[in-house]
PDB file of N, CA and C in Angstrom:
ATOM      1  N   MET A  16     -23.040  -0.548 -20.531  1.00 80.00           N
ATOM      2  CA  MET A  16     -24.498  -0.432 -20.669  1.00 80.00           C
ATOM      3  C   MET A  16     -25.191  -0.138 -19.421  1.00 80.00           C
ATOM      4  N   ILE A  17     -24.381  -0.012 -17.874  1.00 80.00           N
ATOM      5  CA  ILE A  17     -25.131   0.387 -16.907  1.00 80.00           C
ATOM      6  C   ILE A  17     -24.519   2.011 -16.553  1.00 80.00           C
ATOM      7  N   VAL A  18     -23.485   2.381 -16.917  1.00 82.00           N
ATOM      8  CA  VAL A  18     -23.427   3.664 -17.258  1.00 82.00           C
ATOM      9  C   VAL A  18     -23.562   4.519 -17.969  1.00 82.00           C
ATOM     10  N   SER A  19     -24.401   4.140 -19.296  1.00 81.00           N
ATOM     11  CA  SER A  19     -25.388   4.720 -20.083  1.00 81.00           C
ATOM     12  C   SER A  19     -26.840   4.705 -19.253  1.00 81.00           C
ATOM     13  N   ALA A  20     -27.387   3.538 -18.932  1.00 82.00           N
ATOM     14  CA  ALA A  20     -28.141   3.810 -18.228  1.00 82.00           C
ATOM     15  C   ALA A  20     -28.675   4.640 -17.082  1.00 82.00           C
ATOM     16  N   VAL A  21     -27.292   4.923 -16.099  1.00 85.00           N
ATOM     17  CA  VAL A  21     -27.334   5.515 -14.848  1.00 85.00           C
ATOM     18  C   VAL A  21     -27.079   7.335 -15.286  1.00 85.00           C
ATOM     19  N   ARG A  22     -26.892   6.905 -16.338  1.00 84.00           N
ATOM     20  CA  ARG A  22     -26.078   8.788 -16.714  1.00 84.00           C
ATOM     21  C   ARG A  22     -26.728   9.698 -16.067  1.00 84.00           C
ATOM     22  N   GLU A  23     -29.114   9.778 -16.628  1.00 82.00           N
ATOM     23  CA  GLU A  23     -29.287  10.474 -16.145  1.00 82.00           C
ATOM     24  C   GLU A  23     -30.310  10.215 -14.895  1.00 82.00           C
ATOM     25  N   PHE A  24     -29.634   9.400 -14.221  1.00 82.00           N
ATOM     26  CA  PHE A  24     -30.814   8.961 -12.573  1.00 82.00           C
ATOM     27  C   PHE A  24     -30.715  10.461 -12.355  1.00 82.00           C
ATOM     28  N   PRO A  25     -29.873  11.029 -11.627  1.00 73.00           N
ATOM     29  CA  PRO A  25     -29.673  12.598 -10.815  1.00 73.00           C
ATOM     30  C   PRO A  25     -31.020  12.986 -11.411  1.00 73.00           C
ATOM     31  N   ASP A  26     -30.998  13.617 -13.091  1.00 82.00           N
ATOM     32  CA  ASP A  26     -32.184  14.521 -13.173  1.00 82.00           C
ATOM     33  C   ASP A  26     -33.656  13.702 -13.255  1.00 82.00           C
ATOM     34  N   ARG A  27     -33.613  12.164 -13.503  1.00 85.00           N
ATOM     35  CA  ARG A  27     -35.003  11.289 -13.509  1.00 85.00           C
ATOM     36  C   ARG A  27     -35.292  11.024 -11.980  1.00 85.00           C
ATOM     37  N   HIS A  28     -33.997  11.268 -10.902  1.00 89.00           N
ATOM     38  CA  HIS A  28     -34.704  10.384  -9.636  1.00 89.00           C
ATOM     39  C   HIS A  28     -33.839  11.759  -8.727  1.00 89.00           C
ATOM     40  N   PRO A  29     -35.198  12.772  -8.409  1.00 88.00           N
ATOM     41  CA  PRO A  29     -34.267  13.572  -7.151  1.00 88.00           C
ATOM     42  C   PRO A  29     -34.074  13.288  -5.631  1.00 88.00           C
ATOM     43  N   GLY A  30     -34.190  12.258  -5.458  1.00 93.00           N
ATOM     44  CA  GLY A  30     -33.961  11.937  -3.931  1.00 93.00           C
ATOM     45  C   GLY A  30     -32.418  11.492  -4.079  1.00 93.00           C
ATOM     46  N   LEU A  31     -31.805  11.336  -5.714  1.00 93.00           N
ATOM     47  CA  LEU A  31     -30.697  10.368  -5.450  1.00 93.00           C
ATOM     48  C   LEU A  31     -29.473  11.475  -5.609  1.00 93.00           C
ATOM     49  N   VAL A  32     -28.823  11.673  -4.170  1.00 93.00           N
ATOM     50  CA  VAL A  32     -27.751  12.778  -3.938  1.00 93.00           C
ATOM     51  C   VAL A  32     -26.776  12.383  -4.990  1.00 93.00           C
ATOM     52  N   ASP A  33     -25.858  11.639  -5.180  1.00 92.00           N
ATOM     53  CA  ASP A  33     -24.694  10.972  -5.673  1.00 92.00           C
ATOM     54  C   ASP A  33     -24.608   9.841  -6.120  1.00 92.00           C
ATOM     55  N   HIS A  34     -23.994   9.435  -7.094  1.00 92.00           N
ATOM     56  CA  HIS A  34     -23.708   8.020  -7.764  1.00 92.00           C
ATOM     57  C   HIS A  34     -22.418   8.050  -8.506  1.00 92.00           C
ATOM     58  N   GLU A  35     -22.027   6.664  -8.457  1.00 93.00           N
ATOM     59  CA  GLU A  35     -20.927   6.484  -9.385  1.00 93.00           C
ATOM     60  C   GLU A  35     -20.849   5.180  -9.756  1.00 93.00           C
ATOM     61  N   VAL A  36     -19.664   4.970 -10.842  1.00 91.00           N
ATOM     62  CA  VAL A  36     -19.895   3.535 -11.313  1.00 91.00           C
ATOM     63  C   VAL A  36     -18.387   3.108 -11.743  1.00 91.00           C
ATOM     64  N   LEU A  37     -17.790   2.306 -10.282  1.00 93.00           N
ATOM     65  CA  LEU A  37     -16.473   1.845 -10.470  1.00 93.00           C
ATOM     66  C   LEU A  37     -16.370   0.552 -11.282  1.00 93.00           C
ATOM     67  N   LEU A  38     -15.354   0.530 -12.268  1.00 92.00           N
ATOM     68  CA  LEU A  38     -15.289  -0.990 -13.091  1.00 92.00           C
ATOM     69  C   LEU A  38     -13.756  -1.382 -12.252  1.00 92.00           C
ATOM     70  N   ALA A  39     -14.035  -2.518 -12.627  1.00 91.00           N
ATOM     71  CA  ALA A  39     -13.007  -3.439 -12.489  1.00 91.00           C
ATOM     72  C   ALA A  39     -12.851  -4.843 -13.982  1.00 91.00           C
ATOM     73  N   PRO A  40     -12.229  -4.029 -14.862  1.00 90.00           N
ATOM     74  CA  PRO A  40     -12.023  -4.649 -15.519  1.00 90.00           C
ATOM     75  C   PRO A  40     -11.211  -6.300 -15.497  1.00 90.00           C
ATOM     76  N   PRO A  41     -11.772  -7.184 -16.053  1.00 88.00           N
ATOM     77  CA  PRO A  41     -12.274  -7.293 -17.669  1.00 88.00           C
ATOM     78  C   PRO A  41     -13.838  -7.416 -17.218  1.00 88.00           C
ATOM     79  N   ASP A  42     -14.691  -7.915 -15.775  1.00 84.00           N
ATOM     80  CA  ASP A  42     -16.293  -8.244 -16.488  1.00 84.00           C
ATOM     81  C   ASP A  42     -16.481  -7.982 -14.727  1.00 84.00           C
ATOM     82  N   ALA A  43     -16.270  -6.748 -14.108  1.00 87.00           N
ATOM     83  CA  ALA A  43     -16.893  -6.717 -12.939  1.00 87.00           C
ATOM     84  C   ALA A  43     -17.061  -5.081 -12.808  1.00 87.00           C
ATOM     85  N   LEU A  44     -18.052  -4.891 -12.028  1.00 88.00           N
ATOM     86  CA  LEU A  44     -18.520  -3.187 -11.928  1.00 88.00           C
ATOM     87  C   LEU A  44     -19.209  -3.366 -10.205  1.00 88.00           C
ATOM     88  N   LEU A  45     -18.723  -1.974  -9.907  1.00 89.00           N
ATOM     89  CA  LEU A  45     -19.572  -1.811  -8.713  1.00 89.00           C
ATOM     90  C   LEU A  45     -20.611  -0.472  -8.789  1.00 89.00           C
ATOM     91  N   TYR A  46     -21.636  -0.906  -8.772  1.00 89.00           N
ATOM     92  CA  TYR A  46     -22.762   1.040  -8.496  1.00 89.00           C
ATOM     93  C   TYR A  46     -22.947   1.437  -7.256  1.00 89.00           C
ATOM     94  N   VAL A  47     -22.424   2.718  -7.179  1.00 91.00           N
ATOM     95  CA  VAL A  47     -23.039   3.320  -5.896  1.00 91.00           C
ATOM     96  C   VAL A  47     -23.429   4.122  -5.707  1.00 91.00           C
ATOM     97  N   SER A  48     -24.614   4.126  -5.004  1.00 92.00           N
ATOM     98  CA  SER A  48     -25.706   5.449  -5.260  1.00 92.00           C
ATOM     99  C   SER A  48     -26.085   6.152  -3.968  1.00 92.00           C
ATOM    100  N   ARG A  49     -26.064   7.142  -3.420  1.00 93.00           N
ATOM    101  CA  ARG A  49     -26.314   7.691  -2.321  1.00 93.00           C
ATOM    102  C   ARG A  49     -27.666   8.388  -2.385  1.00 93.00           C
ATOM    103  N   TRP A  50     -28.517   8.271  -1.592  1.00 93.00           N
ATOM    104  CA  TRP A  50     -29.907   8.497  -1.690  1.00 93.00           C
ATOM    105  C   TRP A  50     -29.981   9.650  -0.615  1.00 93.00           C
ATOM    106  N   ARG A  51     -31.030  10.826  -0.754  1.00 94.00           N
ATOM    107  CA  ARG A  51     -31.327  11.841   0.000  1.00 94.00           C
ATOM    108  C   ARG A  51     -32.343  11.181   1.767  1.00 94.00           C
ATOM    109  N   ASP A  52     -32.511  10.194   1.351  1.00 93.00           N
ATOM    110  CA  ASP A  52     -32.953   9.033   2.725  1.00 93.00           C
ATOM    111  C   ASP A  52     -33.965   7.869   2.387  1.00 93.00           C
ATOM    112  N   GLU A  53     -34.344   7.492   3.030  1.00 93.00           N
ATOM    113  CA  GLU A  53     -34.733   6.226   3.015  1.00 93.00           C
ATOM    114  C   GLU A  53     -36.197   6.116   1.869  1.00 93.00           C
ATOM    115  N   ARG A  54     -36.649   6.810   2.335  1.00 95.00           N
ATOM    116  CA  ARG A  54     -38.077   7.653   1.174  1.00 95.00           C
ATOM    117  C   ARG A  54     -37.891   7.207   0.023  1.00 95.00           C
ATOM    118  N   ALA A  55     -36.335   8.469  -0.581  1.00 95.00           N
ATOM    119  CA  ALA A  55     -36.218   8.471  -1.742  1.00 95.00           C
ATOM    120  C   ALA A  55     -35.997   6.780  -2.354  1.00 95.00           C
ATOM    121  N   LEU A  56     -35.147   6.550  -1.417  1.00 92.00           N
ATOM    122  CA  LEU A  56     -35.091   4.984  -1.983  1.00 92.00           C
ATOM    123  C   LEU A  56     -35.901   3.961  -2.268  1.00 92.00           C
ATOM    124  N   VAL A  57     -37.121   3.917  -1.594  1.00 93.00           N
ATOM    125  CA  VAL A  57     -38.204   3.666  -1.684  1.00 93.00           C
ATOM    126  C   VAL A  57     -39.080   3.729  -2.946  1.00 93.00           C
ATOM    127  N   GLU A  58     -39.021   5.358  -3.002  1.00 93.00           N
ATOM    128  CA  GLU A  58     -39.544   5.545  -4.143  1.00 93.00           C
ATOM    129  C   GLU A  58     -39.057   4.957  -5.771  1.00 93.00           C
ATOM    130  N   TYR A  59     -37.741   4.739  -5.540  1.00 90.00           N
ATOM    131  CA  TYR A  59     -37.026   4.659  -6.675  1.00 90.00           C
ATOM    132  C   TYR A  59     -37.192   2.783  -6.978  1.00 90.00           C
ATOM    133  N   ALA A  60     -36.732   2.473  -5.639  1.00 89.00           N
ATOM    134  CA  ALA A  60     -36.495   0.742  -5.688  1.00 89.00           C
ATOM    135  C   ALA A  60     -37.753  -0.314  -5.058  1.00 89.00           C
ATOM    136  N   GLY A  61     -38.494   0.321  -4.746  1.00 91.00           N
ATOM    137  CA  GLY A  61     -39.653  -0.116  -3.907  1.00 91.00           C
ATOM    138  C   GLY A  61     -39.556  -0.946  -2.375  1.00 91.00           C
ATOM    139  N   GLU A  62     -40.222  -1.029  -2.128  1.00 93.00           N
ATOM    140  CA  GLU A  62     -41.040  -1.421  -0.608  1.00 93.00           C
ATOM    141  C   GLU A  62     -39.789  -2.529  -0.314  1.00 93.00           C
ATOM    142  N   HIS A  63     -39.416  -3.500  -1.106  1.00 90.00           N
ATOM    143  CA  HIS A  63     -38.277  -4.730  -0.797  1.00 90.00           C
ATOM    144  C   HIS A  63     -36.950  -4.462  -1.289  1.00 90.00           C
ATOM    145  N   TRP A  64     -36.172  -2.779  -1.396  1.00 89.00           N
ATOM    146  CA  TRP A  64     -35.242  -2.920  -1.563  1.00 89.00           C
ATOM    147  C   TRP A  64     -34.003  -3.720  -0.917  1.00 89.00           C
ATOM    148  N   ARG A  65     -34.328  -3.711   0.861  1.00 88.00           N
ATOM    149  CA  ARG A  65     -33.714  -4.422   1.440  1.00 88.00           C
ATOM    150  C   ARG A  65     -33.516  -5.766   0.656  1.00 88.00           C
ATOM    151  N   ASP A  66     -34.175  -6.041   0.411  1.00 86.00           N
ATOM    152  CA  ASP A  66     -34.257  -8.112   0.239  1.00 86.00           C
ATOM    153  C   ASP A  66     -33.921  -8.475  -1.153  1.00 86.00           C
ATOM    154  N   ARG A  67     -34.113  -7.436  -2.212  1.00 84.00           N
ATOM    155  CA  ARG A  67     -34.338  -8.222  -3.529  1.00 84.00           C
ATOM    156  C   ARG A  67     -33.381  -6.820  -4.370  1.00 84.00           C
ATOM    157  N   PRO A  68     -32.668  -7.767  -5.177  1.00 82.00           N
ATOM    158  CA  PRO A  68     -32.102  -6.284  -6.082  1.00 82.00           C
ATOM    159  C   PRO A  68     -32.823  -5.822  -7.003  1.00 82.00           C
ATOM    160  N   PHE A  69     -32.779  -4.728  -7.088  1.00 83.00           N
ATOM    161  CA  PHE A  69     -33.364  -3.566  -8.201  1.00 83.00           C
ATOM    162  C   PHE A  69     -32.502  -4.151  -9.461  1.00 83.00           C
ATOM    163  N   VAL A  70     -33.030  -4.225 -10.630  1.00 84.00           N
ATOM    164  CA  VAL A  70     -32.445  -4.724 -11.673  1.00 84.00           C
ATOM    165  C   VAL A  70     -33.471  -4.010 -12.916  1.00 84.00           C
ATOM    166  N   LEU A  71     -32.235  -2.930 -13.826  1.00 85.00           N
ATOM    167  CA  LEU A  71     -32.943  -2.312 -14.825  1.00 85.00           C
ATOM    168  C   LEU A  71     -33.066  -3.328 -16.035  1.00 85.00           C
ATOM    169  N   PRO A  72     -34.210  -2.804 -16.703  1.00 86.00           N
ATOM    170  CA  PRO A  72     -34.526  -3.703 -17.829  1.00 86.00           C
ATOM    171  C   PRO A  72     -33.407  -4.023 -18.681  1.00 86.00           C
ATOM    172  N   GLY A  73     -33.368  -5.183 -19.079  1.00 85.00           N
ATOM    173  CA  GLY A  73     -32.001  -5.793 -19.854  1.00 85.00           C
ATOM    174  C   GLY A  73     -31.013  -5.823 -19.245  1.00 85.00           C
ATOM    175  N   GLU A  74     -30.843  -5.582 -18.400  1.00 86.00           N
ATOM    176  CA  GLU A  74     -29.725  -5.419 -17.156  1.00 86.00           C
ATOM    177  C   GLU A  74     -29.204  -7.303 -17.398  1.00 86.00           C
ATOM    178  N   GLU A  75     -29.947  -8.216 -16.740  1.00 85.00           N
ATOM    179  CA  GLU A  75     -29.772  -9.648 -17.025  1.00 85.00           C
ATOM    180  C   GLU A  75     -28.748 -10.382 -17.904  1.00 85.00           C
ATOM    181  N   GLU A  76     -29.238  -9.761 -19.203  1.00 87.00           N
ATOM    182  CA  GLU A  76     -27.753 -10.414 -19.745  1.00 87.00           C
ATOM    183  C   GLU A  76     -26.870  -9.906 -20.086  1.00 87.00           C
ATOM    184  N   TYR A  77     -26.667  -9.271 -19.533  1.00 84.00           N
ATOM    185  CA  TYR A  77     -24.928  -8.750 -18.871  1.00 84.00           C
ATOM    186  C   TYR A  77     -24.168  -9.544 -17.518  1.00 84.00           C
ATOM    187  N   LEU A  78     -25.045  -9.789 -16.690  1.00 85.00           N
ATOM    188  CA  LEU A  78     -24.603 -10.761 -15.616  1.00 85.00           C
ATOM    189  C   LEU A  78     -23.954 -11.960 -15.724  1.00 85.00           C
ATOM    190  N   VAL A  79     -23.039 -11.884 -15.468  1.00 85.00           N
ATOM    191  CA  VAL A  79     -22.170 -13.160 -15.327  1.00 85.00           C
ATOM    192  C   VAL A  79     -22.353 -14.126 -14.658  1.00 85.00           C
ATOM    193  N   GLU A  80     -22.682 -13.669 -13.477  1.00 84.00           N
ATOM    194  CA  GLU A  80     -23.148 -14.416 -12.073  1.00 84.00           C
ATOM    195  C   GLU A  80     -24.487 -13.408 -11.225  1.00 84.00           C
ATOM    196  N   PRO A  81     -25.028 -14.211 -10.773  1.00 83.00           N
ATOM    197  CA  PRO A  81     -26.570 -13.565 -10.066  1.00 83.00           C
ATOM    198  C   PRO A  81     -25.639 -12.114  -9.442  1.00 83.00           C
ATOM    199  N   LEU A  82     -26.554 -11.197  -9.351  1.00 82.00           N
ATOM    200  CA  LEU A  82     -26.557  -9.426  -8.988  1.00 82.00           C
ATOM    201  C   LEU A  82     -26.109  -9.699  -7.408  1.00 82.00           C
ATOM    202  N   ARG A  83     -25.239  -9.243  -6.761  1.00 84.00           N
ATOM    203  CA  ARG A  83     -24.990  -8.891  -5.149  1.00 84.00           C
ATOM    204  C   ARG A  83     -25.464  -7.607  -5.058  1.00 84.00           C
ATOM    205  N   VAL A  84     -25.946  -7.496  -4.037  1.00 85.00           N
ATOM    206  CA  VAL A  84     -26.241  -6.187  -3.458  1.00 85.00           C
ATOM    207  C   VAL A  84     -26.207  -5.986  -1.930  1.00 85.00           C
ATOM    208  N   ARG A  85     -25.162  -4.871  -2.026  1.00 88.00           N
ATOM    209  CA  ARG A  85     -25.190  -4.564  -0.305  1.00 88.00           C
ATOM    210  C   ARG A  85     -25.610  -3.079   0.007  1.00 88.00           C
ATOM    211  N   HIS A  86     -25.968  -2.948   1.252  1.00 88.00           N
ATOM    212  CA  HIS A  86     -26.737  -1.977   1.593  1.00 88.00           C
ATOM    213  C   HIS A  86     -25.641  -1.237   2.939  1.00 88.00           C
ATOM    214  N   PHE A  87     -25.186  -0.069   2.988  1.00 88.00           N
ATOM    215  CA  PHE A  87     -24.123   0.524   4.088  1.00 88.00           C
ATOM    216  C   PHE A  87     -25.236   1.796   4.641  1.00 88.00           C
ATOM    217  N   ALA A  88     -24.894   2.154   5.702  1.00 86.00           N
ATOM    218  CA  ALA A  88     -25.173   3.492   6.373  1.00 86.00           C
ATOM    219  C   ALA A  88     -24.187   4.240   6.758  1.00 86.00           C
ATOM    220  N   LEU A  89     -24.271   5.727   6.249  1.00 86.00           N
ATOM    221  CA  LEU A  89     -23.030   6.458   6.275  1.00 86.00           C
ATOM    222  C   LEU A  89     -22.488   6.665   8.025  1.00 86.00           C
ATOM    223  N   ALA A  90     -21.735   6.879   8.533  1.00 92.00           N
ATOM    224  CA  ALA A  90     -21.224   6.760   9.733  1.00 92.00           C
ATOM    225  C   ALA A  90     -20.244   7.909   9.963  1.00 92.00           C
ATOM    226  N   SER A  91     -20.971   8.824  10.912  1.00 92.00           N
ATOM    227  CA  SER A  91     -19.932  10.524  10.922  1.00 92.00           C
ATOM    228  C   SER A  91     -18.672  10.248  11.819  1.00 92.00           C
ATOM    229  N   LEU A  92     -17.903  10.904  10.818  1.00 94.00           N
ATOM    230  CA  LEU A  92     -16.374  10.937  11.278  1.00 94.00           C
ATOM    231  C   LEU A  92     -15.954  12.059  12.298  1.00 94.00           C
ATOM    232  N   ARG A  93     -17.097  12.676  12.438  1.00 90.00           N
ATOM    233  CA  ARG A  93     -17.008  13.796  13.488  1.00 90.00           C
ATOM    234  C   ARG A  93     -17.722  13.456  15.417  1.00 90.00           C
TER     235      ARG A  93
END
């Protein structure tokens, strides 16, 4: 469900730089998204993106436990 739901995100959300879905069968996945800047992320997920998970319509029926969200900042290696 998630793979098909996010497949077209780069075309629909110009601030999305890159994204990927990492699968850990049988029942786990990790969705990683990289945004141009915080403003682009706010346009997609809303002002409360830091403290409220953004759930796609219908996604909750697939969850086997509450959604956990982590936010990371890129650290330069140079």
